[in-house]
XYZ file of C-alpha atoms in Angstrom:
391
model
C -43.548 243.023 232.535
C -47.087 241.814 233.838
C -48.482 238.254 233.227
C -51.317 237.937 231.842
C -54.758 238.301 233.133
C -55.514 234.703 232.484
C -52.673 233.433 235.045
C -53.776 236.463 237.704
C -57.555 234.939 237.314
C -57.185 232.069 238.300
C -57.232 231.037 242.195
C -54.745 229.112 243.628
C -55.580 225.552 245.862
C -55.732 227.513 249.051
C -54.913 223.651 250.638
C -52.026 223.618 249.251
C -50.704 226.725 251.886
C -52.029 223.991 254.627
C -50.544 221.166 252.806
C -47.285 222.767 252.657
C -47.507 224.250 256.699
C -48.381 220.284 257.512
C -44.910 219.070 255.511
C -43.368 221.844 257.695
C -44.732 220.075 261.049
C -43.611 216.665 259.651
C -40.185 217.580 259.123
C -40.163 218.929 262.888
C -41.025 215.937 264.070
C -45.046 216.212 264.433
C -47.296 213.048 263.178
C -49.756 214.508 260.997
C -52.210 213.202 260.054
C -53.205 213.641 256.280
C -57.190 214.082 255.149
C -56.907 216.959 253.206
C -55.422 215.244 249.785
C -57.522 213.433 247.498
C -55.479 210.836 246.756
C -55.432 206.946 247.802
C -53.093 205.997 250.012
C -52.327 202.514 248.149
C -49.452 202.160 246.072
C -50.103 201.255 242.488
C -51.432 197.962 242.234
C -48.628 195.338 241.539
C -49.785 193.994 238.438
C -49.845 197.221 236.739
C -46.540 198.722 238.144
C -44.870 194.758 237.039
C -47.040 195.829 232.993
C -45.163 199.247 233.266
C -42.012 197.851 234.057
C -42.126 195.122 231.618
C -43.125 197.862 228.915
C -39.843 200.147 229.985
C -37.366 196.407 229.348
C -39.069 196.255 226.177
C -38.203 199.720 224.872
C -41.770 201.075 224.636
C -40.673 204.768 225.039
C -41.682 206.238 221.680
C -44.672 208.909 221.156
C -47.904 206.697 220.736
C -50.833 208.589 218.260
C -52.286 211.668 219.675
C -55.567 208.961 220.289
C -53.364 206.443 222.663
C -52.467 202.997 221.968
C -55.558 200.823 220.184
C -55.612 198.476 221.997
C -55.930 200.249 225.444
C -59.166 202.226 224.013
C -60.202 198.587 222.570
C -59.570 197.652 227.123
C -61.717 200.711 227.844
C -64.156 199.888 225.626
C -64.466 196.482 226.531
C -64.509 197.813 230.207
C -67.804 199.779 229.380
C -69.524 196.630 228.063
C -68.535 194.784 231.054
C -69.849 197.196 233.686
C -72.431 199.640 231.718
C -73.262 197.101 229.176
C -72.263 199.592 226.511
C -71.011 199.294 223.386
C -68.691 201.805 222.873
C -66.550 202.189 219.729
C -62.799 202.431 220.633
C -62.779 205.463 217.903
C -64.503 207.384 220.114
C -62.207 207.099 223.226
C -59.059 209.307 223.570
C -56.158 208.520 226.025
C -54.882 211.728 227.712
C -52.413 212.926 230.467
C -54.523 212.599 233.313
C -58.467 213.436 233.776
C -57.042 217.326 233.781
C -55.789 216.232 229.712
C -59.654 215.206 229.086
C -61.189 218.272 230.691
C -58.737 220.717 228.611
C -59.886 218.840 225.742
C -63.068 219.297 226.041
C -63.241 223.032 227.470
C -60.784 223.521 223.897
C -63.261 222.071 222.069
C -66.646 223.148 223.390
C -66.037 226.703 224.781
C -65.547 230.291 222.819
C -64.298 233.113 224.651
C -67.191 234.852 226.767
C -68.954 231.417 226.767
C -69.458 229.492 229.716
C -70.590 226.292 231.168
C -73.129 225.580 234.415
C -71.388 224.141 237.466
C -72.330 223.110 240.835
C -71.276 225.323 243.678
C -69.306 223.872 245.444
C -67.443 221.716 243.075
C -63.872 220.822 241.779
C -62.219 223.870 241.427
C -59.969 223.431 238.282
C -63.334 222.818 236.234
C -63.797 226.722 236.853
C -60.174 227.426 236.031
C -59.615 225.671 232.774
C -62.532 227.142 231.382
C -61.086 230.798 232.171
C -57.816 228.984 230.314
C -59.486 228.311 227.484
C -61.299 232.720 227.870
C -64.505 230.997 228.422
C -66.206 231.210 232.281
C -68.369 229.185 235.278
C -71.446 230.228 235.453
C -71.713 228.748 239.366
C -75.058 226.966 240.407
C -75.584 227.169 244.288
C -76.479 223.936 245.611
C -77.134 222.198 249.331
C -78.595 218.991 250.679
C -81.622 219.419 248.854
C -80.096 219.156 245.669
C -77.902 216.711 246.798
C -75.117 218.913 245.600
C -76.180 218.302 242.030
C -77.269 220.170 239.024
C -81.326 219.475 238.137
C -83.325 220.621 235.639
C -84.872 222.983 237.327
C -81.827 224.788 238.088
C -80.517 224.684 234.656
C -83.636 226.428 233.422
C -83.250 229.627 236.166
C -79.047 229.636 235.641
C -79.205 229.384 231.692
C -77.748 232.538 229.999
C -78.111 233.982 226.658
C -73.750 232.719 227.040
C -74.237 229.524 228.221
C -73.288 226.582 226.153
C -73.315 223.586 228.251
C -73.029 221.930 231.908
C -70.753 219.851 233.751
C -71.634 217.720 236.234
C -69.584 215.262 238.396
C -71.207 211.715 239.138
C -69.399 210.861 241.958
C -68.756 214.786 242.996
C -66.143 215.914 244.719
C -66.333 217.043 247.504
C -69.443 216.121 248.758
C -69.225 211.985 246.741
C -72.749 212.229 245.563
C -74.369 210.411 242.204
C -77.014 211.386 240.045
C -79.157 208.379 239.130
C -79.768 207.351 235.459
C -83.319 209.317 235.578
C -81.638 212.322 236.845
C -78.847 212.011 233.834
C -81.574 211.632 231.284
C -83.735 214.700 232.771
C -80.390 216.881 232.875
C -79.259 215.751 229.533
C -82.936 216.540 228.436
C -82.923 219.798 229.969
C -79.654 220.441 228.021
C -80.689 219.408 224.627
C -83.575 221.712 224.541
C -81.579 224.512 224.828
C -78.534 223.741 222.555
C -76.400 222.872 225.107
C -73.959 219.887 225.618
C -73.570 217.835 228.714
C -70.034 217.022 229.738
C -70.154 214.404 232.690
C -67.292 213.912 235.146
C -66.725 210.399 236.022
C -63.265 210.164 237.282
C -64.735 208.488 240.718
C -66.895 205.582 238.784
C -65.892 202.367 240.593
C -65.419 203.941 243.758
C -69.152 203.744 245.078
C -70.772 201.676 247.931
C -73.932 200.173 248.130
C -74.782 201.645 244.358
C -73.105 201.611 240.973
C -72.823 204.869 239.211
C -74.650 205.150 235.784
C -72.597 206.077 233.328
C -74.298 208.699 231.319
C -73.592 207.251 228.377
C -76.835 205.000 228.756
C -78.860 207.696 228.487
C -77.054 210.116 226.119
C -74.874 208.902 223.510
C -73.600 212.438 222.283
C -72.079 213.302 225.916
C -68.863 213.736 226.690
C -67.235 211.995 229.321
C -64.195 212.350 231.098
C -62.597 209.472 233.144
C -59.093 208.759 234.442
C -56.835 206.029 235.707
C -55.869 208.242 239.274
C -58.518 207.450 241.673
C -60.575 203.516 241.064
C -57.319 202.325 239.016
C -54.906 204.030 241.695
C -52.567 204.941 239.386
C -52.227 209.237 239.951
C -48.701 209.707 239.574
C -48.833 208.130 236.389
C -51.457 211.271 234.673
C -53.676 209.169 232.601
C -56.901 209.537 231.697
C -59.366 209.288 229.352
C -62.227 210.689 226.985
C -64.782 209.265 225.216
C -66.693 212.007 222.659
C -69.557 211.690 219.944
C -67.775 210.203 216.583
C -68.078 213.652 214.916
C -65.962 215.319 217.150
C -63.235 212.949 217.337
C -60.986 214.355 214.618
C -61.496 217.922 215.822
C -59.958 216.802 219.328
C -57.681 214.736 217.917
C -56.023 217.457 216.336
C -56.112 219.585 219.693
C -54.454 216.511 221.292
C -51.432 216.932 218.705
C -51.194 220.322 219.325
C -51.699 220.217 223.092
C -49.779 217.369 224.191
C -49.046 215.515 221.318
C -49.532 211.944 223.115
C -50.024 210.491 227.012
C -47.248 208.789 228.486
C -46.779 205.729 226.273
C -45.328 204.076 229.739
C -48.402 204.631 231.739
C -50.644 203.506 228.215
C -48.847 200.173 228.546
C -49.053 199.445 232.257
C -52.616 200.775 232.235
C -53.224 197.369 229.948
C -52.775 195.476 233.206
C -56.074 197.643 234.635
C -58.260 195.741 233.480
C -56.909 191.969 234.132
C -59.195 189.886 237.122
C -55.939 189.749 239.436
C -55.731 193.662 239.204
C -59.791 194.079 239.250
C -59.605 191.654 242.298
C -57.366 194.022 244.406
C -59.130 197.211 243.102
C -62.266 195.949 244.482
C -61.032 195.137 247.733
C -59.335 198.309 248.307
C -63.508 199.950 247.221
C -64.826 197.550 250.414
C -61.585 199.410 252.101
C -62.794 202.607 251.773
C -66.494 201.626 252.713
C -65.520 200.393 255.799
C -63.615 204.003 256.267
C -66.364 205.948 255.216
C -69.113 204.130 257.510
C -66.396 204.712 260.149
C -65.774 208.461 259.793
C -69.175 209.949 259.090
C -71.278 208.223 262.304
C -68.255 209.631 263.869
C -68.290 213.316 262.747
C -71.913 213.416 262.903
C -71.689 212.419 266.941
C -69.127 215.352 267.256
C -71.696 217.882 265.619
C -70.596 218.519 261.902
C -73.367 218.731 259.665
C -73.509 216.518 257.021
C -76.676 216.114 256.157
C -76.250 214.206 252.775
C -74.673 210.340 252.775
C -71.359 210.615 250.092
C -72.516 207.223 248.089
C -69.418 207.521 245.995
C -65.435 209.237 246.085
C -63.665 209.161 249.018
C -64.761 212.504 251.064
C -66.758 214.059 253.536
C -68.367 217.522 252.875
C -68.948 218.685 256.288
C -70.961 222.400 257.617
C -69.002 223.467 260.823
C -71.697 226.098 261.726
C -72.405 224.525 264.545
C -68.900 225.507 265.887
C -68.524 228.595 264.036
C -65.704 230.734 263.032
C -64.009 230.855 259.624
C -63.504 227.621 257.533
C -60.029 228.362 256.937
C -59.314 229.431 260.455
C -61.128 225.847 261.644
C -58.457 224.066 259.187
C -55.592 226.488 260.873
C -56.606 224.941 264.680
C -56.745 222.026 263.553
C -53.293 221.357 262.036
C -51.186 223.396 264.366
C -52.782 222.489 267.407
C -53.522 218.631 266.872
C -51.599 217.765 263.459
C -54.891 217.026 261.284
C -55.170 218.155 257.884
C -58.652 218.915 256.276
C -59.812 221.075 253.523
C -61.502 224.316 253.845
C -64.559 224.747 251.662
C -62.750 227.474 249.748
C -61.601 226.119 247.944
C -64.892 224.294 246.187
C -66.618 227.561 245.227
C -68.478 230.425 247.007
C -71.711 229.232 248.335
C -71.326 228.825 251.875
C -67.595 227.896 251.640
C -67.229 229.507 254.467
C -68.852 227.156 256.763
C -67.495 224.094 254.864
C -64.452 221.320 255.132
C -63.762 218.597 252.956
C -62.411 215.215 254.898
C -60.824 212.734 252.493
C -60.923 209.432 254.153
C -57.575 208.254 252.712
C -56.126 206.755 255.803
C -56.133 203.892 257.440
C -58.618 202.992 259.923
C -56.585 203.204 262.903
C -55.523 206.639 261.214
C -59.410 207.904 260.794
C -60.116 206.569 264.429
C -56.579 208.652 265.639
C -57.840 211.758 263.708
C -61.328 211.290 265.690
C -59.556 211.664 268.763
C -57.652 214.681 267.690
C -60.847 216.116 266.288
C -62.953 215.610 269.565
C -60.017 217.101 271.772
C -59.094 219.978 269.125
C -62.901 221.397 268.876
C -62.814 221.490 273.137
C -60.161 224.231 272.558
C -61.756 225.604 269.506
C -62.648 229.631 270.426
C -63.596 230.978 266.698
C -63.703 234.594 268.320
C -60.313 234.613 269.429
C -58.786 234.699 265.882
């Protein structure tokens, strides 16, 4: 019997074929070198793995209300005041499995079938799939430098269908770790509300930035939707916690989705999540941010002097979108050389949409300096024996 056409829609993490080929060279004995996951590389911070365990001794293992625990969207809120100077009302906020539990929220709740939402090309690819979950679609938006990889106004205007219903946009993006500024959330949100449309704002990188905070858009539109999580600034992905934080009015509408969907977030992870927001925890959080600074203005002087083309500064995440047209060949292919012949692993741009994926590869700078100068090395030596046409 056939599965459905949902399942057969929807593309797989072509990485994930590399990822699984570099676990094969590991167990032989190779030292690969890992900058193809987006994930940190620190552990859990110790405060909030000791809040976790200290919830476990105390028997918190019961289902929590399809909403979360009250007084971790009370943290959150307080969290928003602190750093946006919002005031957000913990009624609004829903705790979810993971940033993935916000977005299927919100593509349940905002998307018929045939409708669709505007995304930049490239992007993160699960935004397209769990709006083909949920029978709606991507309407892709090619973007480049000049865009700064970002939805504008002006592109929602020639990319707006009689279908289209809304936009999400990712503030940092992955994979190119750009921001749009509080003027450009207002003009997009703008843009949006003259046409009907909601604006659903990724913010699942907020705290990892350098040089710049990252508006949240909240402080230009209260009726967006934003989704957040507790896996990337919080460092806490194995735990699948996230967040969302709606207009009042549809709060009891995705509440009721929550019940269905998932009935509650890990009541574990709720409790140690408490600890997220303590000054020892926000101490070590911020030190690990000036970590990855340090990486980042590292790595990108140092691809740039080997010839990839990245022609926009990331400002926030932890990546590097990078054109390899300069070498040529096949983005995929590139990624192949690179692991088998000098055990680095890097993303191709496939897997981030269709505009000029080709010619694309994410790096995640998610290792250690020593490891990002190592990978350097490799890099330099590996595009020396690079011959695109030979594949």
């Amino acid at each position: 019997m056939p599965y459905s056409a949902r399942s057969r829609a929807i593309e797989p993490f072509h990485v994930m074929a590399l990822l699984a080929r570099a676990n094969e060279l590991q167990a032989l004995g190779h030292d690969v070198i890992h900058l193809e996951i987006g994930e940190p590389d620190f552990s859990t911070a110790a405060p909030i793995v000791a809040a976790g365990q200290a919830a476990l001794a105390a028997g918190h293992t019961r289902y929590t209300a399809a909403r979360g625990l009250p007084q971790l969207r009370e943290a959150i809120a307080r969290f928003y005041a602190r750093r946006h100077r919002l005031t957000i009302d913990p009624g609004r906020i829903l705790i979810t499995p993971g940033g993935s539990g916000a977005l299927l929220l919100a593509t349940s709740l905002l998307v018929d079938p045939g409708r669709h939402w505007l995304l930049a090309d490239p992007g993160y690819p699960c935004n397209r799939h769990f709006l083909r979950l949920v029978e709606g679609d991507a309407q892709l938006v090619p973007v480049g430098p000049e865009q700064r990889y970002q939805l504008t106004p002006e592109l929602v205007e020639r990319y707006w269908r009689e279908q289209s219903v809304g936009a999400l946009v990712a503030s940092p993006a992955n994979p190119t770790g750009t921001l749009l500024r509080r003027d450009e959330l207002a003009a997009l949100s703008a843009a949006l509300r003259v046409r009907g449309g909601h604006l659903v704002v990724d913010e699942i990188y907020h705290g990892l930035t350098y040089g710049v905070d990252a508006p949240s858009v909240l402080e230009v539109d209260d009726d967006a939707f934003v989704l957040n999580s507790f896996s990337k600034y919080f460092g806490m992905t194995g735990w699948r916690l996230g967040w969302l934080v709606a207009p009042a009015a549809a709060v009891p509408e995705l509440e009721k989705l929550a019940q269905n969907l998932y009935i509650s977030a890990s009541t574990l992870a709720q409790h140690a999540a408490l600890a997220c927001f303590e000054e020892e925890t926000l101490a070590i959080l911020e030190a690990r941010r000036a970590e990855f600074a340090r990486r980042r203005d590292y790595l990108l002087p140092a691809l740039r002097e080997l010839g990839f083309g990245i022609a926009v500064e990331p400002e926030g995440a932890f990546y590097l979108y990078a054109d390899i047209g300069a070498f040529g060949g096949d983005a995929f292919a590139f990624c192949r050389h690179f692991l088998e012949r000098e055990f680095v692993a890097i993303t191709p741009g496939v897997d981030f949409g269709r505009h000029l994926a080709g010619r694309h590869v994410r790096f995640a700078y998610t290792q250690s300096l020593p490891r990002l100068e190592q990978a350097v090395e490799r890099i330099a030596r590996g595009l020396r024996s690079w011959r695109p046409d030979a594949l």
